[in-house]
PDB file of N, CA, C and O in Angstrom:
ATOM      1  N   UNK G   1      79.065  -1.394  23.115  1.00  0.00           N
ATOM      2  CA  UNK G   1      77.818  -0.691  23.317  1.00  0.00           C
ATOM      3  C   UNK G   1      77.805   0.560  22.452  1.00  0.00           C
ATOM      4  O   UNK G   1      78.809   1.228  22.208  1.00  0.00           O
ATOM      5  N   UNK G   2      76.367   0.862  21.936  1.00  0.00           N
ATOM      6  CA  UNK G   2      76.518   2.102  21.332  1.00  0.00           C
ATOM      7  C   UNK G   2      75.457   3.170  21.547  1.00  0.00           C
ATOM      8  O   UNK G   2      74.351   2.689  21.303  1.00  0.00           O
ATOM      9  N   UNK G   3      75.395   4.448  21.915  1.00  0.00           N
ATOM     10  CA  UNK G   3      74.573   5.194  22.136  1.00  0.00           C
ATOM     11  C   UNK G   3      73.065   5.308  21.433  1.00  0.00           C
ATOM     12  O   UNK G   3      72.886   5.361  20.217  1.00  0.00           O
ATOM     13  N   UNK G   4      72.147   5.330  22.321  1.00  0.00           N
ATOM     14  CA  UNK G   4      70.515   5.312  21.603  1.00  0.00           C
ATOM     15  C   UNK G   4      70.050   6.698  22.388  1.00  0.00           C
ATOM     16  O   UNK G   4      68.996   7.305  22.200  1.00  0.00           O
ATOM     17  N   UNK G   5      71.016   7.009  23.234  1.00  0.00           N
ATOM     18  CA  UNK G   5      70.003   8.517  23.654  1.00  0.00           C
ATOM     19  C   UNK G   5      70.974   9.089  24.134  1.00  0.00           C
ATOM     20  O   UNK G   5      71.545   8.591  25.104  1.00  0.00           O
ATOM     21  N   UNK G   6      71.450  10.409  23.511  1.00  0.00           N
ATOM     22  CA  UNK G   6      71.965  11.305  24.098  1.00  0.00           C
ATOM     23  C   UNK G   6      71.342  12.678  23.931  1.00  0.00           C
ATOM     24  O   UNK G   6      70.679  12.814  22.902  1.00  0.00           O
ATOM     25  N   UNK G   7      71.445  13.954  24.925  1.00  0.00           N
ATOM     26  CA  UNK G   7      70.383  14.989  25.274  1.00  0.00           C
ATOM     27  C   UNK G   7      71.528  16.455  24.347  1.00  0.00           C
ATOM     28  O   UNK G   7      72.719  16.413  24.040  1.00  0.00           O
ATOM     29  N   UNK G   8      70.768  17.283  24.206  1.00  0.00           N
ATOM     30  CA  UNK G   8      71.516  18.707  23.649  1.00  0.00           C
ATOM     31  C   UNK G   8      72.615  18.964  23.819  1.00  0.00           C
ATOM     32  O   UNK G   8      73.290  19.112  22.801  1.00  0.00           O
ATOM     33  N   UNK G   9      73.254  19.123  25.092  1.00  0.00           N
ATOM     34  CA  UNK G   9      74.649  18.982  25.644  1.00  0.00           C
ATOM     35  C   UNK G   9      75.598  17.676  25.951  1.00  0.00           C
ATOM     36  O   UNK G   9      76.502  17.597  26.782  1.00  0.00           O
ATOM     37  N   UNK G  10      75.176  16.780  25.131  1.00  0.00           N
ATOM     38  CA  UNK G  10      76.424  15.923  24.720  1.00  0.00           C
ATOM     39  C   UNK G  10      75.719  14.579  25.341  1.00  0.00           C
ATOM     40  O   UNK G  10      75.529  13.545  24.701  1.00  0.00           O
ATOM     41  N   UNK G  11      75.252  14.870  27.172  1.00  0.00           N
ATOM     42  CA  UNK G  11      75.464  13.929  27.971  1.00  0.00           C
ATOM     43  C   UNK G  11      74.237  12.520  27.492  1.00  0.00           C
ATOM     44  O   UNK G  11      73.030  12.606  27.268  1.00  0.00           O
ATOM     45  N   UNK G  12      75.129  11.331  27.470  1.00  0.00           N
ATOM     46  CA  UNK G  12      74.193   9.679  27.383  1.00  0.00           C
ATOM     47  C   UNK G  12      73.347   9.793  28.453  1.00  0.00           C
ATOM     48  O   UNK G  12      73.535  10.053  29.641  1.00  0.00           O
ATOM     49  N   UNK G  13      72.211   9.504  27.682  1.00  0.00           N
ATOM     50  CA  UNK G  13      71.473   8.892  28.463  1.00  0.00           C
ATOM     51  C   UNK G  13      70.550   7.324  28.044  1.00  0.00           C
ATOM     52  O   UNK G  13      69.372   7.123  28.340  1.00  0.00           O
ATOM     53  N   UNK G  14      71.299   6.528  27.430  1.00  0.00           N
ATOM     54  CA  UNK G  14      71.115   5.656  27.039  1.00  0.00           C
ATOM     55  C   UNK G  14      72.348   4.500  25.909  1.00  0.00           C
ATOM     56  O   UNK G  14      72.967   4.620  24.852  1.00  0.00           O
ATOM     57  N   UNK G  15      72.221   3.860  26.558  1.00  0.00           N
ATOM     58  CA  UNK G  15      73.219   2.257  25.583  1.00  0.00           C
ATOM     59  C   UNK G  15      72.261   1.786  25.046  1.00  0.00           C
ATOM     60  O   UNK G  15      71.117   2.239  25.033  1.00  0.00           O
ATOM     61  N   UNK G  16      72.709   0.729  24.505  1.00  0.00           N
ATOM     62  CA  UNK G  16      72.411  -0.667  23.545  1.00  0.00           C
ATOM     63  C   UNK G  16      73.301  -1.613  22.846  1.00  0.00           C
ATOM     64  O   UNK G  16      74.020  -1.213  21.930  1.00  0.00           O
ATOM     65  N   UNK G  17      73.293  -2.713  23.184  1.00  0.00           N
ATOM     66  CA  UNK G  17      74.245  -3.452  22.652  1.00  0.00           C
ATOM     67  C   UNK G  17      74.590  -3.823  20.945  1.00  0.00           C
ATOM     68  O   UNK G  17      73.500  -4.225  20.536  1.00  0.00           O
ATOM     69  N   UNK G  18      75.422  -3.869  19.958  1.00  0.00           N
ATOM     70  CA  UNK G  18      75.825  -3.309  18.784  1.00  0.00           C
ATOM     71  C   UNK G  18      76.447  -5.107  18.563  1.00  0.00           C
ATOM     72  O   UNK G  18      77.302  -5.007  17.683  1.00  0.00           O
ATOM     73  N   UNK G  19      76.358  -6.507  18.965  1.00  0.00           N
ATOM     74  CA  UNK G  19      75.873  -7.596  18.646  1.00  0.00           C
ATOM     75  C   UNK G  19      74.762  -8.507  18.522  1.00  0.00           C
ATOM     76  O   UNK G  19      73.865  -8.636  19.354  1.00  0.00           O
ATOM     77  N   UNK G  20      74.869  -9.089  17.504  1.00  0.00           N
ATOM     78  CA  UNK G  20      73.509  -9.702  17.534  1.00  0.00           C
ATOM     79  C   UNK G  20      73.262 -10.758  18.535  1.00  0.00           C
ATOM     80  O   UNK G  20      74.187 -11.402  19.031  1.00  0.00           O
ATOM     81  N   UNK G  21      72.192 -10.917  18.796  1.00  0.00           N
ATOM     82  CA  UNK G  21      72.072 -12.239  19.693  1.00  0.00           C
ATOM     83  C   UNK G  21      72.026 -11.950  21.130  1.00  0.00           C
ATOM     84  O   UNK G  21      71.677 -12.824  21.924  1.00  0.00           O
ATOM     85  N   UNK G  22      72.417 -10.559  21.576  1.00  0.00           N
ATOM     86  CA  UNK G  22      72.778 -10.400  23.151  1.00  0.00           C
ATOM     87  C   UNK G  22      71.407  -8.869  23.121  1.00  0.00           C
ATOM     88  O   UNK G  22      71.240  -8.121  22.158  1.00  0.00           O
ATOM     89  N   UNK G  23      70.735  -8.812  24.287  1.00  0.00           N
ATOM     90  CA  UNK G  23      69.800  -7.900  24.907  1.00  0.00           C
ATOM     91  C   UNK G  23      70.308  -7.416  25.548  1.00  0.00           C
ATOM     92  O   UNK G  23      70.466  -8.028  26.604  1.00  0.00           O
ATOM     93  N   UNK G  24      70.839  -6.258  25.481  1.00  0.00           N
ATOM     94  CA  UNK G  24      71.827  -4.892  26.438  1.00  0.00           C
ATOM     95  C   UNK G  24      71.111  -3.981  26.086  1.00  0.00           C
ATOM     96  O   UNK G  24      71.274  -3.651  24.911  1.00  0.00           O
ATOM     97  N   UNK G  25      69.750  -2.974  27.113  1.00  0.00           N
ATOM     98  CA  UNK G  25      69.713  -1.915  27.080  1.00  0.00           C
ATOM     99  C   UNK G  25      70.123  -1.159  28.216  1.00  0.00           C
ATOM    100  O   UNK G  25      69.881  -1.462  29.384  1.00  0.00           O
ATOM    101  N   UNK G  26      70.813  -0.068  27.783  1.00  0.00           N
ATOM    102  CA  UNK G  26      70.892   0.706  29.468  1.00  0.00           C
ATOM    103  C   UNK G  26      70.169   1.918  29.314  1.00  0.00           C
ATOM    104  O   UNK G  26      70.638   2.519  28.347  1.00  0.00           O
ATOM    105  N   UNK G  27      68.758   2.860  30.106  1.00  0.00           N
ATOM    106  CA  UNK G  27      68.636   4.105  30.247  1.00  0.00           C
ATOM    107  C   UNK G  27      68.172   4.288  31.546  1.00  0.00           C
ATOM    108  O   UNK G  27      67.583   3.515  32.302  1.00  0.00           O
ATOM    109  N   UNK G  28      68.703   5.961  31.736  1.00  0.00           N
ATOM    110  CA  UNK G  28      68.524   6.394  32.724  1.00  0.00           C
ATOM    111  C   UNK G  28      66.611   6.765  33.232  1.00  0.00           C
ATOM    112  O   UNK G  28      65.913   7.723  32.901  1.00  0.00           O
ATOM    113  N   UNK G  29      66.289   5.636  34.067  1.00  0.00           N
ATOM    114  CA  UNK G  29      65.106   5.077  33.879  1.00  0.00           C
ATOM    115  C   UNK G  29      64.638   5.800  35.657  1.00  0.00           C
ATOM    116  O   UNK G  29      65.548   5.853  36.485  1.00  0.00           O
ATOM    117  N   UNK G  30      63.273   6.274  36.039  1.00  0.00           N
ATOM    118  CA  UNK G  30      62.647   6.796  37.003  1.00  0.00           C
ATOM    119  C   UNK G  30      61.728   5.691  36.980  1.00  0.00           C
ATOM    120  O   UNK G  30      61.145   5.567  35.904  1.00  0.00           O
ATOM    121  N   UNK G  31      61.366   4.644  38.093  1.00  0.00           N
ATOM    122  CA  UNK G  31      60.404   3.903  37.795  1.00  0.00           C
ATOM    123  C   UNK G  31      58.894   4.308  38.460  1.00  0.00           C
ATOM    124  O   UNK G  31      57.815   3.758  38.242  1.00  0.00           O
ATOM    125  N   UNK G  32      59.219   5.555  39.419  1.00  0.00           N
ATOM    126  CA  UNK G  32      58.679   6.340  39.856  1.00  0.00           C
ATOM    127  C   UNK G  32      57.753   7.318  39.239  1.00  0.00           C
ATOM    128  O   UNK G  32      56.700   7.856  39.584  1.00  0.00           O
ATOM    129  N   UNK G  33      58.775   7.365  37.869  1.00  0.00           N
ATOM    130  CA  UNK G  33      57.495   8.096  36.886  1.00  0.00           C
ATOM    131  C   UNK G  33      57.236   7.355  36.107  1.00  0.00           C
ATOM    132  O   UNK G  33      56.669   7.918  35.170  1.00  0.00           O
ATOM    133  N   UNK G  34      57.344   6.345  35.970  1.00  0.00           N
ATOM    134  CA  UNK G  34      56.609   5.489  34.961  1.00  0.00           C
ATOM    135  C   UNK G  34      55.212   5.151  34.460  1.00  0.00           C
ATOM    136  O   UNK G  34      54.648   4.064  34.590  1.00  0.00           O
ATOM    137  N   UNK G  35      54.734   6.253  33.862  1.00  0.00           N
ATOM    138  CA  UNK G  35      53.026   6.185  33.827  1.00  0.00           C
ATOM    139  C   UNK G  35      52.919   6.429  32.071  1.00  0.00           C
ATOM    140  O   UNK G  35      51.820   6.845  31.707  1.00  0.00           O
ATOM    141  N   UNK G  36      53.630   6.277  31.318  1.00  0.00           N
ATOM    142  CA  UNK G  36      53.206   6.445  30.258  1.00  0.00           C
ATOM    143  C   UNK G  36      53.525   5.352  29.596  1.00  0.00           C
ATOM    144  O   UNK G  36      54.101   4.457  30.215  1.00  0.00           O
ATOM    145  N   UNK G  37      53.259   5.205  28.368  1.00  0.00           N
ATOM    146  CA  UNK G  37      52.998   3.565  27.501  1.00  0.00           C
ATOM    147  C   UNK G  37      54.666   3.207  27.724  1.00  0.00           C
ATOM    148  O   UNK G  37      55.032   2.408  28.587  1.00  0.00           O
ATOM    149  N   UNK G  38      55.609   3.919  26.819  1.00  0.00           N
ATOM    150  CA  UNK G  38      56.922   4.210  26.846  1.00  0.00           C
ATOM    151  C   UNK G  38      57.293   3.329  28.374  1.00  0.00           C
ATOM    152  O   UNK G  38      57.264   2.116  28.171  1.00  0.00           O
ATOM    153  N   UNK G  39      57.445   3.497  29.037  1.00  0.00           N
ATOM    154  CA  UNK G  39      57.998   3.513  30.259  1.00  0.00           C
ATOM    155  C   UNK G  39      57.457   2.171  30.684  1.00  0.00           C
ATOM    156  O   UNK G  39      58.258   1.321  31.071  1.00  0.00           O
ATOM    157  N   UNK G  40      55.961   1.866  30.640  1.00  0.00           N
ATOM    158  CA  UNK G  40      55.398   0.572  31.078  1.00  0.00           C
ATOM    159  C   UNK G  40      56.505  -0.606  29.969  1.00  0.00           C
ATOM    160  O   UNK G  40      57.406  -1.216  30.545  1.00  0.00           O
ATOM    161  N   UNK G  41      56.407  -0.707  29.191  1.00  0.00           N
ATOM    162  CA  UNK G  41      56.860  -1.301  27.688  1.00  0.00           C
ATOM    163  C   UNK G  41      57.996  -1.727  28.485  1.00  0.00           C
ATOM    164  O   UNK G  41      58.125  -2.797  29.081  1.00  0.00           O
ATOM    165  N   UNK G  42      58.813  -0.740  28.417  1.00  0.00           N
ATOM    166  CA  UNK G  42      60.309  -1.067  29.064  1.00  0.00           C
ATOM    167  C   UNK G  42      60.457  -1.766  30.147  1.00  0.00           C
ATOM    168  O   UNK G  42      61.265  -2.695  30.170  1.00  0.00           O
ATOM    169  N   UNK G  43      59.787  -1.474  31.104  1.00  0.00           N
ATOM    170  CA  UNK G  43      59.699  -1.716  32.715  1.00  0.00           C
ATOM    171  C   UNK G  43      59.284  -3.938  32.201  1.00  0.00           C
ATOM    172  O   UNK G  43      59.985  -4.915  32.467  1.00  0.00           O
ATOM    173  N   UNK G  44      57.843  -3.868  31.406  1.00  0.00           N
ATOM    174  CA  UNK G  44      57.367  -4.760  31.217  1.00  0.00           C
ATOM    175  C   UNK G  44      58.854  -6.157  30.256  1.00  0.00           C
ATOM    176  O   UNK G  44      58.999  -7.379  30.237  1.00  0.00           O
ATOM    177  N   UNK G  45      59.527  -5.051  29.702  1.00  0.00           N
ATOM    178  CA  UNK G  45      60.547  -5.933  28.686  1.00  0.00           C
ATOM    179  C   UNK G  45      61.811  -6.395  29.532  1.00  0.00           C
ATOM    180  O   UNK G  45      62.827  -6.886  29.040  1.00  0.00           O
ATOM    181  N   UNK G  46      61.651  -6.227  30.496  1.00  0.00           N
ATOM    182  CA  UNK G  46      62.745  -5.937  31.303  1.00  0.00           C
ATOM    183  C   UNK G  46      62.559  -7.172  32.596  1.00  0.00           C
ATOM    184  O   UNK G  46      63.464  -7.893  33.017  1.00  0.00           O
ATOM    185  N   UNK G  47      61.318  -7.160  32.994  1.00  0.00           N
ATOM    186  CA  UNK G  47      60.755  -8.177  33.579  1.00  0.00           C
ATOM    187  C   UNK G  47      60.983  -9.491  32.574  1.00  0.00           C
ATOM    188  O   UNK G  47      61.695 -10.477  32.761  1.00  0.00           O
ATOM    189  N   UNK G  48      60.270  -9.211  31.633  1.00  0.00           N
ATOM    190  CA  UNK G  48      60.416 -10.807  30.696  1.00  0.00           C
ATOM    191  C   UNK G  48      62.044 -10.855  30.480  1.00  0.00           C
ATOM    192  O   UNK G  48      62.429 -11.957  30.870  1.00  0.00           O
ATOM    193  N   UNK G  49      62.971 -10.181  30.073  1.00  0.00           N
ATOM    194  CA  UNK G  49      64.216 -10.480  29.868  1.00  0.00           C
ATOM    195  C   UNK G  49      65.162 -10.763  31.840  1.00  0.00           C
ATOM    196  O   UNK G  49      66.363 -10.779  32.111  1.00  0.00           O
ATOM    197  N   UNK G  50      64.146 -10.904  32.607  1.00  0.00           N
ATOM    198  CA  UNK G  50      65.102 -11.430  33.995  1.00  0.00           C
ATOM    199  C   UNK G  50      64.205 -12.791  33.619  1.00  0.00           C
ATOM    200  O   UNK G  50      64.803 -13.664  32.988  1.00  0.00           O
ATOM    201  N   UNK G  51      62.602 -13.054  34.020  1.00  0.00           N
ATOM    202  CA  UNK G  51      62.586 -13.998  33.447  1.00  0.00           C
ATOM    203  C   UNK G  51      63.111 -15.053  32.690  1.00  0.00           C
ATOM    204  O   UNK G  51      63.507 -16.077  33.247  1.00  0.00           O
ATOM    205  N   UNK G  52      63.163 -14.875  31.210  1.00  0.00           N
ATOM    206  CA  UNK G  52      63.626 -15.736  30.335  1.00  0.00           C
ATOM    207  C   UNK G  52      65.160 -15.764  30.742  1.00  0.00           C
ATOM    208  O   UNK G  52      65.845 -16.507  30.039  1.00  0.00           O
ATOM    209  N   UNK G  53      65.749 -15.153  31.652  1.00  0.00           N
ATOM    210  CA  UNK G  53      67.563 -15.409  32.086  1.00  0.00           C
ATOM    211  C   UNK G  53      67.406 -16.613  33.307  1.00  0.00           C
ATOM    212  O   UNK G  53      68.254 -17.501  33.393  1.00  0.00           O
ATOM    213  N   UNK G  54      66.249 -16.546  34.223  1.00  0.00           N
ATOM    214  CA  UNK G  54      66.317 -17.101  35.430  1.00  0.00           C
ATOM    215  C   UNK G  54      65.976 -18.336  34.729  1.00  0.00           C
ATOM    216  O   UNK G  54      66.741 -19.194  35.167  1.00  0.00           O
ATOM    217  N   UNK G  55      65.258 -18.803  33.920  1.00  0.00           N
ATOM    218  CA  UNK G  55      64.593 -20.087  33.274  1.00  0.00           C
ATOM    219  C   UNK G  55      66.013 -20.901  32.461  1.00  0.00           C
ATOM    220  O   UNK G  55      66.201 -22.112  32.342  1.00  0.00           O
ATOM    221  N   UNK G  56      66.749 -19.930  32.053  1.00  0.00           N
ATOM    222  CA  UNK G  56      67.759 -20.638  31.153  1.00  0.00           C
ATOM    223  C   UNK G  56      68.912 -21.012  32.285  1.00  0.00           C
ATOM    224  O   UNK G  56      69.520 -22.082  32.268  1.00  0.00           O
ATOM    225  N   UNK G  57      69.115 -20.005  33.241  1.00  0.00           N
ATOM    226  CA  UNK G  57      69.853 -21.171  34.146  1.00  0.00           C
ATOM    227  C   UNK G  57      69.455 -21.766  35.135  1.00  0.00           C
ATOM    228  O   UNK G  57      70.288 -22.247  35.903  1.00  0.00           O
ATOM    229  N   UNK G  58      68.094 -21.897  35.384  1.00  0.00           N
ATOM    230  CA  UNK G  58      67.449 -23.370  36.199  1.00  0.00           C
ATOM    231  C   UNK G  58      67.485 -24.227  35.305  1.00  0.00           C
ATOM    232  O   UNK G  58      67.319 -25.312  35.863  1.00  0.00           O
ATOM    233  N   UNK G  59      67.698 -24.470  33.419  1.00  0.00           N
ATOM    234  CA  UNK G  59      67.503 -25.285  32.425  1.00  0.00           C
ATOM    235  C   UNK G  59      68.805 -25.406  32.307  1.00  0.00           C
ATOM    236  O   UNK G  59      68.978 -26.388  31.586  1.00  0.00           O
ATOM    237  N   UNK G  60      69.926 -24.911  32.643  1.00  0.00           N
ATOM    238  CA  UNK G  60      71.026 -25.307  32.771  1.00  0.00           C
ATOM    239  C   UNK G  60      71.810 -26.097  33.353  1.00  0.00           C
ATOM    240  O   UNK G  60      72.676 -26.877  32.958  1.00  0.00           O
ATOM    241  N   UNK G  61      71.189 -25.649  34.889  1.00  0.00           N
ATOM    242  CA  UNK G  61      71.431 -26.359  36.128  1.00  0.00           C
ATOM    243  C   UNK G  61      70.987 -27.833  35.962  1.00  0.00           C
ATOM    244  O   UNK G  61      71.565 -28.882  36.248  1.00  0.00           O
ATOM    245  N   UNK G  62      69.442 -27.510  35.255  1.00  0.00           N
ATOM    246  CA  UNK G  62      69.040 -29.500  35.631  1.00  0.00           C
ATOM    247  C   UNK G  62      70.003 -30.639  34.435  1.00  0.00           C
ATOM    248  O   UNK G  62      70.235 -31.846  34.361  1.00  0.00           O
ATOM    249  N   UNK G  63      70.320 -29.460  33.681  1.00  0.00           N
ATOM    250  CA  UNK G  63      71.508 -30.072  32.169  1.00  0.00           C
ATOM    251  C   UNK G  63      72.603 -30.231  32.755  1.00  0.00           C
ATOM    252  O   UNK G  63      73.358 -30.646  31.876  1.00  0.00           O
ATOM    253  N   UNK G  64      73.192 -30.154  33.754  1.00  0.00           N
ATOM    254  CA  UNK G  64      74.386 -29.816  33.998  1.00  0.00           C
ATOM    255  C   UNK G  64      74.656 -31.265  34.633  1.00  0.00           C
ATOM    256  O   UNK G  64      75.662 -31.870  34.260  1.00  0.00           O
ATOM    257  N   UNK G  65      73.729 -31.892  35.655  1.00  0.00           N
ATOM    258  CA  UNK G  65      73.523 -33.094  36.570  1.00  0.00           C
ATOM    259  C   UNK G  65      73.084 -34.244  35.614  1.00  0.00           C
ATOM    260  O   UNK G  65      72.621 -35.298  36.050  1.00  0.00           O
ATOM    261  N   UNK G  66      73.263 -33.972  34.215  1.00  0.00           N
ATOM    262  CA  UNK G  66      72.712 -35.214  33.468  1.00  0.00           C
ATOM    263  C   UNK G  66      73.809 -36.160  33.469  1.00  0.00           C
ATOM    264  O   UNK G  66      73.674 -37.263  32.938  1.00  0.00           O
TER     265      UNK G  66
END
């Protein structure tokens, strides 16, 4: 993992994964304040990436019984 957000005094506030092929973001996320484009985006990318995970192993599962 490699840093995408860190603040004045040193401290991360954000990962990302540093291979290709794999979707790893980590930030320190309020979903509570989530009212700006920024924040929807993420919230919204985040939904489709559980999505597209839950689909590949129900498409696994029915591959698996062949």
């Amino acid at each position: 993992l490699k840093e995408n957000c860190v603040d004045d005094k040193g401290m991360i506030h954000g990962l990302e994964n540093s291979e290709e092929g794999r979707w790893i973001v980590t930030v320190q996320w309020h979903p509570e304040r989530a009212q700006d484009e920024l924040n929807v985006r993420i919230f919204e990318k985040y939904v489709a990436k559980c999505r597209e995970y839950k689909e590949r192993k129900v498409l696994n599962k029915k591959i698996s019984f062949l």
